[in-house]
Amino acid sequence: MFALKIASVLFLIFVDSILCDNYKVPDAKLEAIYPKGLRVSIPDQGFQLFAFHGNLNEEMEGLDAGQWSRDITKPKNGRWTFRDRHAQLKIGDKIYFWTYVVKGGLGYRQDNGEWTVTEYVDEQGNHVDPSQ
């Protein structure tokens, strides 16, 4: 009987770990705002918190806080958004980052993010050609 109880507990722990580990944080959308700025966002999926940590042109060392380190506590227009209005980004710059969300009281990370600036957008997300 004792062995059956142990097996049942181990089974429940195994199932719980599978269910908890299956959630995947949505991919972050990074945008270089012209003439200056950075916007990072994910769709709202019922989170209680969204955190962005990143560096410009410098790889992250594990879970470093980074040059950018901000917790966002509420979504806006259906997205959780980090915004730096002073970032001076150039075509070819790389942003190394990780994100973190709290969903249903549990925390989940997306690690080892890397994004290269290939274009600029305006505040509304429309493509901008700075040469014009």
Short mmCIF file of C-alpha atoms in Angstrom, two decimals:
data_model
loop_
_atom_site.label_atom_id
_atom_site.label_comp_id
_atom_site.label_asym_id
_atom_site.label_seq_id
_atom_site.Cartn_x
_atom_site.Cartn_y
_atom_site.Cartn_z
CA MET A 1 0.00 0.00 0.00
CA PHE A 2 2.82 2.38 0.88
CA ALA A 3 4.50 1.73 -2.49
CA LEU A 4 1.23 2.55 -4.27
CA LYS A 5 0.98 5.88 -2.43
CA ILE A 6 4.58 6.74 -3.32
CA ALA A 7 3.95 5.82 -6.96
CA SER A 8 0.79 7.97 -7.02
CA VAL A 9 2.61 10.98 -5.56
CA LEU A 10 5.50 10.59 -8.01
CA PHE A 11 3.03 10.32 -10.89
CA LEU A 12 1.25 13.53 -9.83
CA ILE A 13 4.57 15.37 -9.51
CA PHE A 14 5.58 14.13 -12.97
CA VAL A 15 2.26 15.21 -14.57
CA ASP A 16 2.41 18.59 -12.82
CA SER A 17 5.96 19.22 -14.02
CA ILE A 18 4.97 18.37 -17.61
CA LEU A 19 1.95 20.68 -17.52
CA CYS A 20 3.89 23.55 -15.98
CA ASP A 21 6.86 23.19 -18.32
CA ASN A 22 4.72 23.15 -21.46
CA TYR A 23 3.87 26.86 -21.38
CA LYS A 24 5.97 28.86 -23.83
CA VAL A 25 6.39 32.60 -23.42
CA PRO A 26 5.27 34.35 -26.62
CA ASP A 27 8.09 35.58 -28.85
CA ALA A 28 8.88 39.22 -28.19
CA LYS A 29 8.36 41.71 -31.00
CA LEU A 30 11.23 44.22 -31.06
CA GLU A 31 11.00 47.46 -33.03
CA ALA A 32 13.52 50.24 -33.65
CA ILE A 33 11.54 53.49 -33.55
CA TYR A 34 12.69 56.32 -35.83
CA PRO A 35 14.29 58.74 -35.09
CA LYS A 36 15.04 57.16 -31.71
CA GLY A 37 13.59 54.56 -29.43
CA LEU A 38 13.02 50.88 -28.79
CA ARG A 39 9.73 49.07 -28.30
CA VAL A 40 9.47 45.46 -27.09
CA SER A 41 6.09 43.80 -26.74
CA ILE A 42 4.24 40.52 -26.40
CA PRO A 43 0.52 39.80 -26.76
CA ASP A 44 -1.54 39.73 -23.57
CA GLN A 45 -2.32 36.13 -22.63
CA GLY A 46 -3.63 36.82 -19.14
CA PHE A 47 -0.29 37.66 -17.53
CA GLN A 48 0.13 39.42 -14.21
CA LEU A 49 3.59 40.78 -15.15
CA PHE A 50 5.97 41.13 -18.10
CA ALA A 51 9.69 41.84 -17.64
CA PHE A 52 12.26 42.75 -20.29
CA HIS A 53 16.02 42.55 -19.73
CA GLY A 54 18.43 43.40 -22.52
CA ASN A 55 21.75 44.79 -23.72
CA LEU A 56 22.69 46.74 -26.83
CA ASN A 57 25.55 45.12 -28.79
CA GLU A 58 26.70 43.13 -25.75
CA GLU A 59 25.71 39.53 -25.03
CA MET A 60 23.89 38.81 -21.80
CA GLU A 61 25.80 36.88 -19.15
CA GLY A 62 23.19 34.39 -17.99
CA LEU A 63 20.30 36.19 -16.36
CA ASP A 64 22.02 39.56 -16.02
CA ALA A 65 19.69 42.48 -15.40
CA GLY A 66 21.15 44.15 -18.49
CA GLN A 67 21.27 47.74 -19.74
CA TRP A 68 17.47 47.60 -19.93
CA SER A 69 15.72 46.02 -16.97
CA ARG A 70 12.08 46.79 -16.46
CA ASP A 71 8.96 45.15 -15.06
CA ILE A 72 5.70 46.07 -16.78
CA THR A 73 2.67 45.64 -14.52
CA LYS A 74 -0.23 46.15 -16.93
CA PRO A 75 -0.97 45.64 -20.62
CA LYS A 76 -2.03 48.40 -22.97
CA ASN A 77 -4.13 47.84 -26.10
CA GLY A 78 -3.82 44.07 -25.74
CA ARG A 79 -0.01 44.02 -25.47
CA TRP A 80 2.57 44.13 -22.71
CA THR A 81 5.04 46.76 -23.84
CA PHE A 82 8.46 47.95 -22.74
CA ARG A 83 9.45 51.32 -24.25
CA ASP A 84 12.74 53.25 -24.20
CA ARG A 85 12.20 56.60 -25.92
CA HIS A 86 15.89 57.53 -25.75
CA ALA A 87 17.57 54.48 -27.31
CA GLN A 88 19.76 55.45 -30.29
CA LEU A 89 19.61 52.39 -32.54
CA LYS A 90 21.45 51.97 -35.83
CA ILE A 91 20.89 49.45 -38.61
CA GLY A 92 23.01 46.41 -37.71
CA ASP A 93 22.82 46.93 -33.94
CA LYS A 94 22.08 43.76 -31.97
CA ILE A 95 19.93 43.49 -28.91
CA TYR A 96 20.52 40.51 -26.65
CA PHE A 97 17.67 39.88 -24.22
CA TRP A 98 15.51 37.66 -22.10
CA THR A 99 11.89 38.07 -21.11
CA TYR A 100 9.89 36.89 -18.13
CA VAL A 101 6.15 36.64 -17.52
CA VAL A 102 3.98 35.68 -14.58
CA LYS A 103 0.90 33.71 -15.63
CA GLY A 104 -1.43 32.04 -13.17
CA GLY A 105 0.97 32.85 -10.35
CA LEU A 106 3.88 31.01 -12.01
CA GLY A 107 6.93 32.56 -13.67
CA TYR A 108 8.16 31.66 -17.15
CA ARG A 109 11.22 32.88 -19.09
CA GLN A 110 12.25 33.12 -22.70
CA ASP A 111 16.06 33.06 -22.65
CA ASN A 112 18.83 33.83 -25.14
CA GLY A 113 16.91 36.30 -27.28
CA GLU A 114 18.85 38.03 -30.04
CA TRP A 115 17.51 40.62 -32.48
CA THR A 116 19.24 42.70 -35.16
CA VAL A 117 17.98 46.12 -36.24
CA THR A 118 17.16 45.81 -39.95
CA GLU A 119 14.60 48.62 -40.31
CA TYR A 120 12.91 51.49 -38.53
CA VAL A 121 9.24 52.04 -37.79
CA ASP A 122 7.25 55.04 -36.59
CA GLU A 123 5.17 55.12 -33.40
CA GLN A 124 2.30 53.36 -35.19
CA GLY A 125 4.57 50.55 -36.43
CA ASN A 126 4.73 51.70 -40.07
CA HIS A 127 8.00 51.24 -41.98
CA VAL A 128 10.17 54.38 -42.12
CA ASP A 129 12.92 55.06 -44.67
CA PRO A 130 15.32 57.50 -42.94
CA SER A 131 16.99 58.43 -46.25
CA GLN A 132 13.85 60.24 -47.42
#
